[in-house]
CSV table of C-alpha atoms in Angstrom, one decimal:
chain,number,residue,atom,x,y,z
A,1,UNK,CA,-0.1,0.1,0.1
A,2,UNK,CA,1.5,3.2,-1.0
A,3,UNK,CA,1.9,6.1,1.4
A,4,UNK,CA,1.1,9.6,0.1
A,5,UNK,CA,3.9,11.9,1.1
A,6,UNK,CA,3.5,15.6,0.6
A,7,UNK,CA,6.7,17.5,-0.8
A,8,UNK,CA,8.1,20.2,1.7
A,9,UNK,CA,6.6,23.7,1.1
A,10,UNK,CA,9.2,26.1,-0.6
A,11,UNK,CA,10.4,29.0,1.5
A,12,UNK,CA,8.3,32.1,0.8
A,13,UNK,CA,10.0,35.4,0.3
A,14,UNK,CA,8.2,38.7,0.4
A,15,UNK,CA,9.9,41.3,-1.7
A,16,UNK,CA,9.0,44.5,0.1
A,17,UNK,CA,9.8,47.7,-2.0
A,18,UNK,CA,8.8,51.4,-2.8
A,19,UNK,CA,8.3,53.3,0.4
A,20,UNK,CA,7.8,56.8,1.8
A,21,UNK,CA,11.2,58.1,0.9
A,22,UNK,CA,12.3,60.3,-2.0
A,23,UNK,CA,14.3,57.0,-3.2
A,24,UNK,CA,10.9,55.4,-3.9
A,25,UNK,CA,11.3,54.8,-7.6
A,26,UNK,CA,14.9,53.5,-7.3
A,27,UNK,CA,13.4,51.0,-4.7
A,28,UNK,CA,11.0,49.8,-7.1
A,29,UNK,CA,13.8,49.3,-9.9
A,30,UNK,CA,15.7,47.4,-7.5
A,31,UNK,CA,12.7,45.2,-6.7
A,32,UNK,CA,12.1,44.5,-10.6
A,33,UNK,CA,15.8,43.4,-10.8
A,34,UNK,CA,15.6,41.1,-7.7
A,35,UNK,CA,12.3,39.6,-8.7
A,36,UNK,CA,13.7,38.9,-12.3
A,37,UNK,CA,16.7,37.1,-10.6
A,38,UNK,CA,15.3,35.1,-7.7
A,39,UNK,CA,14.9,31.4,-8.3
A,40,UNK,CA,11.3,30.5,-8.6
A,41,UNK,CA,11.9,26.7,-8.5
A,42,UNK,CA,13.5,27.3,-5.1
A,43,UNK,CA,11.3,30.1,-3.5
A,44,UNK,CA,7.6,31.2,-3.6
A,45,UNK,CA,7.6,34.9,-4.0
A,46,UNK,CA,5.3,37.5,-2.8
A,47,UNK,CA,5.8,41.1,-4.2
A,48,UNK,CA,4.6,43.7,-1.6
A,49,UNK,CA,4.9,47.5,-2.5
A,50,UNK,CA,4.6,50.4,-0.1
A,51,UNK,CA,3.2,53.4,-1.7
A,52,UNK,CA,4.5,57.0,-1.2
A,53,UNK,CA,1.7,57.7,1.4
A,54,UNK,CA,2.5,54.3,3.3
A,55,UNK,CA,0.0,51.9,2.3
A,56,UNK,CA,1.2,48.4,1.9
A,57,UNK,CA,-0.2,47.0,-1.3
A,58,UNK,CA,-0.2,43.5,-3.1
A,59,UNK,CA,1.4,44.4,-6.5
A,60,UNK,CA,1.7,42.6,-9.8
A,61,UNK,CA,4.8,40.3,-10.2
A,62,UNK,CA,6.0,42.2,-13.1
A,63,UNK,CA,9.5,43.1,-13.2
A,64,UNK,CA,9.3,44.5,-16.8
A,65,UNK,CA,6.9,47.2,-15.5
A,66,UNK,CA,9.5,48.3,-12.7
A,67,UNK,CA,12.3,49.7,-14.8
A,68,UNK,CA,13.2,53.4,-15.7
A,69,UNK,CA,11.7,53.9,-19.2
A,70,UNK,CA,12.2,56.9,-21.3
A,71,UNK,CA,13.4,58.6,-18.2
A,72,UNK,CA,10.0,58.1,-16.4
A,73,UNK,CA,10.5,56.8,-13.0
A,74,UNK,CA,8.2,53.8,-12.0
A,75,UNK,CA,5.8,54.0,-8.9
A,76,UNK,CA,4.0,51.3,-6.6
A,77,UNK,CA,0.7,52.9,-7.1
A,78,UNK,CA,0.8,52.0,-10.8
A,79,UNK,CA,1.7,48.3,-9.8
A,80,UNK,CA,-0.8,47.9,-6.9
A,81,UNK,CA,-3.6,45.4,-7.7
A,82,UNK,CA,-6.0,47.6,-5.7
A,83,UNK,CA,-6.4,51.3,-5.0
A,84,UNK,CA,-7.5,50.8,-1.6
A,85,UNK,CA,-6.8,47.3,-0.2
A,86,UNK,CA,-3.9,47.0,2.3
A,87,UNK,CA,-1.4,44.1,3.2
A,88,UNK,CA,-1.2,43.5,6.9
A,89,UNK,CA,1.8,41.6,8.6
A,90,UNK,CA,1.1,40.3,11.9
A,91,UNK,CA,3.2,41.5,14.9
A,92,UNK,CA,2.5,38.2,16.6
A,93,UNK,CA,5.8,36.2,16.4
A,94,UNK,CA,3.7,33.0,16.4
A,95,UNK,CA,1.9,33.9,13.2
A,96,UNK,CA,3.7,35.0,10.1
A,97,UNK,CA,0.6,34.9,8.1
A,98,UNK,CA,0.1,38.0,5.7
A,99,UNK,CA,-3.4,39.0,5.1
A,100,UNK,CA,-5.0,41.2,2.3
A,101,UNK,CA,-7.8,43.5,3.4
A,102,UNK,CA,-10.3,45.3,1.1
A,103,UNK,CA,-13.1,47.6,1.9
A,104,UNK,CA,-16.2,45.7,2.4
A,105,UNK,CA,-14.6,42.3,1.9
A,106,UNK,CA,-13.6,39.6,4.3
A,107,UNK,CA,-9.9,39.6,4.9
A,108,UNK,CA,-8.0,37.2,2.6
A,109,UNK,CA,-5.1,35.1,3.9
A,110,UNK,CA,-2.0,35.1,1.6
A,111,UNK,CA,-0.2,32.6,3.5
A,112,UNK,CA,2.9,32.6,5.6
A,113,UNK,CA,6.2,34.4,4.9
A,114,UNK,CA,9.4,32.8,5.8
A,115,UNK,CA,11.7,35.7,5.0
A,116,UNK,CA,11.5,39.3,3.9
A,117,UNK,CA,13.8,40.9,1.4
A,118,UNK,CA,13.4,44.5,2.1
A,119,UNK,CA,14.7,46.5,-0.9
A,120,UNK,CA,13.7,50.0,0.4
A,121,UNK,CA,16.1,52.9,0.3
A,122,UNK,CA,16.2,55.8,2.6
A,123,UNK,CA,13.9,56.6,5.5
A,124,UNK,CA,11.0,54.4,6.5
A,125,UNK,CA,12.7,51.4,5.2
A,126,UNK,CA,16.4,51.3,5.2
A,127,UNK,CA,16.9,53.1,8.4
A,128,UNK,CA,15.8,50.5,11.0
A,129,UNK,CA,12.0,51.3,11.0
A,130,UNK,CA,11.0,48.3,8.9
A,131,UNK,CA,13.6,46.1,10.4
A,132,UNK,CA,12.2,47.0,13.9
A,133,UNK,CA,8.6,45.9,12.8
A,134,UNK,CA,10.0,42.5,11.4
A,135,UNK,CA,11.8,42.1,14.6
A,136,UNK,CA,8.5,42.5,16.4
A,137,UNK,CA,6.7,40.0,13.9
A,138,UNK,CA,9.5,37.3,14.4
A,139,UNK,CA,10.2,37.2,10.6
A,140,UNK,CA,14.0,37.0,9.4
A,141,UNK,CA,14.9,39.4,6.8
A,142,UNK,CA,17.8,40.2,4.4
A,143,UNK,CA,20.4,42.8,5.7
A,144,UNK,CA,21.3,44.9,8.7
A,145,UNK,CA,19.4,44.8,11.8
A,146,UNK,CA,17.8,47.8,13.6
A,147,UNK,CA,20.9,49.5,14.9
A,148,UNK,CA,23.2,48.9,11.9
A,149,UNK,CA,20.4,50.1,9.5
A,150,UNK,CA,19.8,53.2,11.6
A,151,UNK,CA,23.5,54.0,11.8
A,152,UNK,CA,24.1,53.2,8.3
A,153,UNK,CA,21.3,55.8,7.3
A,154,UNK,CA,22.4,58.6,9.5
A,155,UNK,CA,25.7,59.8,8.0
A,156,UNK,CA,26.6,61.8,11.1
A,157,UNK,CA,26.5,58.7,13.5
A,158,UNK,CA,27.9,56.5,10.9
A,159,UNK,CA,30.9,58.8,10.8
A,160,UNK,CA,31.1,58.9,14.6
A,161,UNK,CA,31.2,55.2,14.6
A,162,UNK,CA,34.0,55.1,12.1
A,163,UNK,CA,36.1,57.6,14.0
A,164,UNK,CA,35.7,55.4,17.3
A,165,UNK,CA,37.1,52.4,15.5
A,166,UNK,CA,39.9,54.3,14.0
A,167,UNK,CA,38.6,54.4,10.3
A,168,UNK,CA,39.7,57.4,8.2
A,169,UNK,CA,36.8,60.0,7.6
A,170,UNK,CA,37.0,63.4,5.9
A,171,UNK,CA,36.2,66.7,7.4
A,172,UNK,CA,32.4,67.3,7.9
A,173,UNK,CA,30.0,69.7,9.9
A,174,UNK,CA,26.3,68.8,11.1
A,175,UNK,CA,23.5,71.3,11.1
A,176,UNK,CA,20.7,70.1,13.4
A,177,UNK,CA,16.9,70.7,12.7
A,178,UNK,CA,16.8,72.8,15.9
A,179,UNK,CA,20.0,74.9,15.1
A,180,UNK,CA,18.5,75.9,11.8
A,181,UNK,CA,15.1,76.6,13.2
A,182,UNK,CA,16.4,78.7,16.2
A,183,UNK,CA,18.9,80.8,14.1
A,184,UNK,CA,19.6,80.2,10.5
A,185,UNK,CA,22.2,82.9,10.6
A,186,UNK,CA,24.1,81.2,13.3
A,187,UNK,CA,23.8,77.8,11.4
A,188,UNK,CA,25.0,79.6,8.1
A,189,UNK,CA,28.1,81.2,10.1
A,190,UNK,CA,29.0,77.6,11.3
A,191,UNK,CA,29.1,76.4,7.8
A,192,UNK,CA,31.1,79.5,6.6
A,193,UNK,CA,33.6,79.1,9.3
A,194,UNK,CA,34.0,75.4,8.3
A,195,UNK,CA,34.5,76.5,4.7
A,196,UNK,CA,37.1,78.8,5.9
A,197,UNK,CA,39.0,76.1,7.7
A,198,UNK,CA,38.8,73.5,4.9
A,199,UNK,CA,38.1,75.5,1.9
A,200,UNK,CA,35.4,75.7,-1.0
A,201,UNK,CA,33.7,74.0,-2.7
A,202,UNK,CA,31.7,72.1,-0.1
A,203,UNK,CA,28.9,69.4,-0.5
A,204,UNK,CA,25.8,70.0,1.3
A,205,UNK,CA,23.6,67.0,1.7
A,206,UNK,CA,20.8,65.4,3.6
A,207,UNK,CA,22.2,63.6,6.6
A,208,UNK,CA,19.9,60.6,6.3
A,209,UNK,CA,19.3,60.5,2.5
A,210,UNK,CA,20.7,58.3,-0.3
A,211,UNK,CA,20.9,57.8,-4.1
A,212,UNK,CA,22.8,61.2,-4.3
A,213,UNK,CA,19.3,62.9,-3.9
A,214,UNK,CA,19.3,66.5,-2.3
A,215,UNK,CA,23.0,66.8,-2.7
A,216,UNK,CA,24.5,70.2,-3.9
A,217,UNK,CA,28.1,71.1,-4.7
A,218,UNK,CA,28.6,74.6,-3.4
A,219,UNK,CA,31.3,76.5,-4.9
A,220,UNK,CA,31.0,79.8,-3.0
A,221,UNK,CA,28.9,81.6,-0.4
A,222,UNK,CA,26.4,82.6,-3.1
A,223,UNK,CA,25.1,79.1,-3.6
A,224,UNK,CA,24.8,78.1,0.0
A,225,UNK,CA,21.3,79.2,0.9
A,226,UNK,CA,19.9,77.3,-2.1
A,227,UNK,CA,21.9,74.1,-1.1
A,228,UNK,CA,20.6,74.2,2.4
A,229,UNK,CA,17.2,74.5,1.1
A,230,UNK,CA,17.4,71.7,-1.3
A,231,UNK,CA,18.9,69.4,1.5
A,232,UNK,CA,16.3,70.3,4.0
A,233,UNK,CA,13.7,69.4,1.4
A,234,UNK,CA,14.8,65.9,2.0
A,235,UNK,CA,15.9,65.9,5.7
A,236,UNK,CA,15.6,68.5,8.3
A,237,UNK,CA,19.2,67.6,9.3
A,238,UNK,CA,22.1,68.3,7.0
A,239,UNK,CA,25.5,67.3,6.5
A,240,UNK,CA,28.2,69.5,5.1
A,241,UNK,CA,31.4,67.9,3.8
A,242,UNK,CA,34.7,69.4,2.2
A,243,UNK,CA,35.7,68.3,-1.2
A,244,UNK,CA,38.3,65.4,-1.0
A,245,UNK,CA,40.5,65.6,-4.2
A,246,UNK,CA,40.9,61.9,-5.3
A,247,UNK,CA,39.6,59.0,-7.0
A,248,UNK,CA,36.1,57.7,-6.0
A,249,UNK,CA,36.3,53.8,-5.2
A,250,UNK,CA,33.6,51.5,-4.1
A,251,UNK,CA,33.7,48.0,-2.5
A,252,UNK,CA,31.1,45.5,-1.9
A,253,UNK,CA,30.9,43.2,1.3
A,254,UNK,CA,28.8,40.0,1.3
A,255,UNK,CA,28.3,37.6,4.2
A,256,UNK,CA,29.5,34.1,3.5
A,257,UNK,CA,29.2,31.0,5.6
A,258,UNK,CA,32.7,32.0,7.2
A,259,UNK,CA,32.1,35.7,7.5
A,260,UNK,CA,32.1,38.8,5.5
A,261,UNK,CA,34.1,39.0,2.4
A,262,UNK,CA,34.9,42.0,0.2
A,263,UNK,CA,34.5,42.1,-3.6
A,264,UNK,CA,36.8,43.4,-6.1
A,265,UNK,CA,36.7,47.3,-5.9
A,266,UNK,CA,35.2,49.5,-8.6
A,267,UNK,CA,36.2,53.0,-9.6
A,268,UNK,CA,33.6,55.9,-10.4
A,269,UNK,CA,35.3,58.0,-12.9
A,270,UNK,CA,34.6,61.7,-13.3
A,271,UNK,CA,31.3,62.5,-15.1
A,272,UNK,CA,31.6,65.0,-17.7
A,273,UNK,CA,28.2,66.1,-18.1
A,274,UNK,CA,27.3,66.5,-14.3
A,275,UNK,CA,29.0,68.5,-11.5
A,276,UNK,CA,29.4,65.2,-9.6
A,277,UNK,CA,28.1,61.6,-9.4
A,278,UNK,CA,24.6,62.7,-8.8
A,279,UNK,CA,21.1,61.0,-9.0
A,280,UNK,CA,20.8,62.0,-12.9
A,281,UNK,CA,24.3,60.4,-13.6
A,282,UNK,CA,23.7,57.3,-11.6
A,283,UNK,CA,20.2,56.3,-12.8
A,284,UNK,CA,19.0,58.4,-15.7
A,285,UNK,CA,22.2,58.9,-17.7
A,286,UNK,CA,23.6,55.5,-16.8
A,287,UNK,CA,27.2,56.6,-15.9
A,288,UNK,CA,29.2,53.5,-15.5
A,289,UNK,CA,32.0,52.6,-13.0
A,290,UNK,CA,35.2,50.6,-13.9
A,291,UNK,CA,35.2,47.1,-12.6
A,292,UNK,CA,37.6,46.1,-11.2
A,293,UNK,CA,39.2,49.6,-10.2
A,294,UNK,CA,42.7,50.0,-11.8
A,295,UNK,CA,44.2,50.9,-8.6
A,296,UNK,CA,47.0,48.0,-8.1
A,297,UNK,CA,47.2,44.9,-5.9
A,298,UNK,CA,48.4,46.8,-2.5
A,299,UNK,CA,45.5,49.5,-2.9
A,300,UNK,CA,42.9,46.8,-3.7
A,301,UNK,CA,43.9,44.8,-0.6
A,302,UNK,CA,43.7,47.8,1.5
A,303,UNK,CA,40.2,49.1,0.4
A,304,UNK,CA,39.0,45.6,0.9
A,305,UNK,CA,40.2,45.4,4.4
A,306,UNK,CA,38.6,48.8,5.1
A,307,UNK,CA,35.4,47.9,3.6
A,308,UNK,CA,35.1,44.8,5.8
A,309,UNK,CA,36.2,46.8,8.8
A,310,UNK,CA,33.5,49.4,8.2
A,311,UNK,CA,30.9,46.4,7.9
A,312,UNK,CA,32.1,45.1,11.3
A,313,UNK,CA,32.3,48.5,12.9
A,314,UNK,CA,28.5,49.2,12.3
A,315,UNK,CA,27.7,45.5,13.1
A,316,UNK,CA,26.2,45.0,9.5
A,317,UNK,CA,24.6,41.7,8.4
A,318,UNK,CA,24.2,40.5,4.9
A,319,UNK,CA,25.8,43.0,2.7
A,320,UNK,CA,27.2,46.5,2.5
A,321,UNK,CA,28.5,48.8,-0.4
A,322,UNK,CA,31.3,50.9,1.1
A,323,UNK,CA,32.4,54.1,-0.7
A,324,UNK,CA,35.8,55.6,-0.5
A,325,UNK,CA,38.0,58.3,-1.9
A,326,UNK,CA,41.7,57.5,-2.8
A,327,UNK,CA,43.3,60.8,-2.1
A,328,UNK,CA,46.1,62.2,-4.1
A,329,UNK,CA,48.4,61.1,-1.4
A,330,UNK,CA,47.4,57.5,-1.9
A,331,UNK,CA,45.4,57.3,1.4
A,332,UNK,CA,41.9,56.0,1.5
A,333,UNK,CA,39.1,57.9,3.2
A,334,UNK,CA,35.8,56.3,3.8
A,335,UNK,CA,32.8,58.4,2.7
A,336,UNK,CA,29.7,56.3,3.7
A,337,UNK,CA,28.3,52.8,3.6
A,338,UNK,CA,25.0,51.6,2.3
A,339,UNK,CA,23.5,48.8,4.2
A,340,UNK,CA,20.9,48.2,1.3
A,341,UNK,CA,22.7,49.4,-1.8
A,342,UNK,CA,21.1,49.5,-5.0
A,343,UNK,CA,20.3,46.3,-7.2
A,344,UNK,CA,19.3,47.9,-10.3
A,345,UNK,CA,20.9,46.3,-13.6
A,346,UNK,CA,23.5,49.1,-13.6
A,347,UNK,CA,24.2,49.3,-9.9
A,348,UNK,CA,27.7,48.9,-8.8
A,349,UNK,CA,27.2,46.3,-6.1
A,350,UNK,CA,26.1,43.5,-8.1
A,351,UNK,CA,28.5,44.5,-10.9
A,352,UNK,CA,31.4,44.1,-8.3
A,353,UNK,CA,30.4,40.8,-7.2
A,354,UNK,CA,29.7,39.6,-10.8
A,355,UNK,CA,33.3,40.5,-11.5
A,356,UNK,CA,34.3,38.7,-8.2
A,357,UNK,CA,32.7,35.4,-9.4
A,358,UNK,CA,29.2,35.7,-7.8
A,359,UNK,CA,26.4,36.0,-10.3
A,360,UNK,CA,23.4,38.2,-9.8
A,361,UNK,CA,21.0,35.1,-9.2
A,362,UNK,CA,23.6,33.6,-6.7
A,363,UNK,CA,24.0,37.0,-5.1
A,364,UNK,CA,20.2,37.1,-4.4
A,365,UNK,CA,20.2,33.6,-3.3
A,366,UNK,CA,23.1,33.9,-1.0
A,367,UNK,CA,21.4,37.0,0.8
A,368,UNK,CA,17.9,34.9,1.3
A,369,UNK,CA,19.8,32.0,2.5
A,370,UNK,CA,21.8,33.9,5.2
A,371,UNK,CA,18.6,35.5,6.2
A,372,UNK,CA,16.8,32.3,6.6
A,373,UNK,CA,19.6,30.9,8.7
A,374,UNK,CA,19.5,34.0,10.9
A,375,UNK,CA,17.2,34.4,13.9
A,376,UNK,CA,15.4,37.6,14.9
A,377,UNK,CA,15.9,39.3,18.3
A,378,UNK,CA,19.3,39.6,20.1
A,379,UNK,CA,22.1,37.8,18.2
């Protein structure tokens, strides 16, 4: 008499993307690339988009609709299967069921989720907020935990952590929200004094932004107010950095079974049609990096060491892209890390790992597998 055996259920991966930050569209593009690459024979996939107003929506599993087309940026609202329905994730660790609610309809169970792949960039997703929700829900997830995500998003505290671990950072100044609100003149004077010490030009940027959005290169005092206004449009807290003359070098870090390893580095060459490597250059005009960076074996080994050290300093998990300047004196200065770097087809992180022998599908699989073996809570 034959015995019926039920094959084990495939792990279910919820790819969560979009979000409330100004990097919404880039998150959608990243999600499209991940959805295209994830092994459907190995995983069940549930795409969940977060609209710009914060609604969690069940979306079409349609990576081809998630790309930048004719300079038009994609949006979760255009992918959502309902204009009003919402996806709800239980905060009960004993229940990983995802439920779809529709006005006037009985809630519909969408099944359990085994792991979340959060490909959100910026505040309300990459900054520890979503990670905190997933910790409460007891659902494993790809990438850094709450603290590392928060530190990795806030460039001030990121730099403070780097300094405390002896990592080299460039000169910077911070203008906090209360400083600007109480006395714009005093805050402006603080920046001018910083420029007097370190020289023009300066970069004025949101302290908790990404994708080079809201950043202005300021050549002299006449452009300062406009730069502050643009940065504060993205974040009430702003960061001011001096120009470091040198080459822009990036390096990826990925979690392997024996710990984090660094990829071959990449170089971002000077862009001729842009003042610096800004949002338009990265995503619209597709400025390309050089992989591997032609910096020699000794410099390559040093930037790989520093990238892993930065990963460890912030207590990251899963992945990081570390960005450096290689100065004219031959020294590396770390600019920042990204705990959820872009995964678009032209993004540097997957390109560096491709050159290091890890294909895009394998990269996605390694991240999901690492998350599945990691518990939530203190670890």
